[in-house]
PDB file of C-alpha atoms in Angstrom:
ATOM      1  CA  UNK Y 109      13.812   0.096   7.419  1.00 87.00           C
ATOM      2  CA  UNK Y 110      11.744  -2.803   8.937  1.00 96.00           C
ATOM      3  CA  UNK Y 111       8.314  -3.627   7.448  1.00 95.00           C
ATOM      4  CA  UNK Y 112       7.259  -2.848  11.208  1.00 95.00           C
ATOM      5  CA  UNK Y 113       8.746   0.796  11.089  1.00 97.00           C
ATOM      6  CA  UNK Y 114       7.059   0.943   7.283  1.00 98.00           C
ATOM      7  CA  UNK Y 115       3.908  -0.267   9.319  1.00 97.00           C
ATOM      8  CA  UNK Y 116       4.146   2.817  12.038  1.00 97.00           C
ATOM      9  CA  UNK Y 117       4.388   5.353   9.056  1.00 98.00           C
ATOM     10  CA  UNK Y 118       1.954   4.222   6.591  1.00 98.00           C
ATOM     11  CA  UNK Y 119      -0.813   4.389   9.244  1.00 96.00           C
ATOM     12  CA  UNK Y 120       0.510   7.480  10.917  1.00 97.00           C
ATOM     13  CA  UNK Y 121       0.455   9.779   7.833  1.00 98.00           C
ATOM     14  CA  UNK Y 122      -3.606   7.795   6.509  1.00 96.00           C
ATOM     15  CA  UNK Y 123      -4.592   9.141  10.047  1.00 95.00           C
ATOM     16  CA  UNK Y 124      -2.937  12.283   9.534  1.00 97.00           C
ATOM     17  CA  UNK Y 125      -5.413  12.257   6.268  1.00 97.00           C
ATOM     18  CA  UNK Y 126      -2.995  11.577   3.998  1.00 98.00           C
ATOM     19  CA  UNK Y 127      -4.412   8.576   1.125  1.00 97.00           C
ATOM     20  CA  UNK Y 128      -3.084   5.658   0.692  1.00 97.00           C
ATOM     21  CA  UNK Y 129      -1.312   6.756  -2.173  1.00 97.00           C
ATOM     22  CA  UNK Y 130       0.404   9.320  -0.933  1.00 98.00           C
ATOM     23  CA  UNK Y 131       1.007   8.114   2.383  1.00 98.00           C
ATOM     24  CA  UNK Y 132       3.050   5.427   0.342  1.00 98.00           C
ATOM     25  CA  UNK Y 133       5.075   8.357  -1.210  1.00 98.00           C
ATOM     26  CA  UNK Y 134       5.549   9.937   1.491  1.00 97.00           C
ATOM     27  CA  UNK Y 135       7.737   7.014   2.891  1.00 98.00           C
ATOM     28  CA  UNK Y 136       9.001   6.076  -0.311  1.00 97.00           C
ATOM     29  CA  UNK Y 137       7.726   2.606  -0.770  1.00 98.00           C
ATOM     30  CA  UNK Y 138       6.172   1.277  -4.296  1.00 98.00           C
ATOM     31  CA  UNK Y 139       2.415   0.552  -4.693  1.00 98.00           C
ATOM     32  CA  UNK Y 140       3.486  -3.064  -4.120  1.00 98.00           C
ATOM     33  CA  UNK Y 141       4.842  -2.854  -0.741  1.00 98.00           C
ATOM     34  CA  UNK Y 142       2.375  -0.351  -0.008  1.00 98.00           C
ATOM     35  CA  UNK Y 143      -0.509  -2.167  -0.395  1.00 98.00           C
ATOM     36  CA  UNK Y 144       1.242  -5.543   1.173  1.00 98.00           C
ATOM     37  CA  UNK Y 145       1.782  -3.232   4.188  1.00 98.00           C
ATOM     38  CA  UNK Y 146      -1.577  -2.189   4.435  1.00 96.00           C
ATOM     39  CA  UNK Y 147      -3.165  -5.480   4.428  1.00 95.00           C
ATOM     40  CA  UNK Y 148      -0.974  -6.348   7.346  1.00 95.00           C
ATOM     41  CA  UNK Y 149      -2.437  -3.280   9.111  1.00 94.00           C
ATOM     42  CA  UNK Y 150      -5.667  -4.248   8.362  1.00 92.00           C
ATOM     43  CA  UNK Y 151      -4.813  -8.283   9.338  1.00 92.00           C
ATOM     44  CA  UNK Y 152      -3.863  -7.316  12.496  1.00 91.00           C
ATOM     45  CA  UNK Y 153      -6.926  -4.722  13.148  1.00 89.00           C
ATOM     46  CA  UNK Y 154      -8.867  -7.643  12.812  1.00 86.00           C
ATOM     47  CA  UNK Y 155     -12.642  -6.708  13.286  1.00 79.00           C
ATOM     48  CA  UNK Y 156     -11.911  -3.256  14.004  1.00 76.00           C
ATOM     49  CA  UNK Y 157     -11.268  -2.576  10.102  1.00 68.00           C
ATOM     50  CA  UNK Y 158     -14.983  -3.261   9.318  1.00 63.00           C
TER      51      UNK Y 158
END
């Protein structure tokens, strides 16, 4: 699967209200790629994160 896809799912299930943690779980990534793949989320929120 495509970090894009892994994007889509990660911040599908946290605004289900799923955390972070499990959200990375749930689509069977490690803590690693989860949290790379959240910081790309957030990079391309930009000022909407804060």
């Amino acid at each position: 699967m495509q970090d894009d896809q892994l994007m889509n799912l990660l911040a599908e299930h946290v605004a289900n209200g799923a955390s972070l943690a499990v959200a990375g779980r749930r689509i069977g990534v490690s803590v690693f790629k989860r949290d790379a793949l959240w910081a790309r989320i957030c990079a391309r929120l930009g000022e909407q994160v804060r």
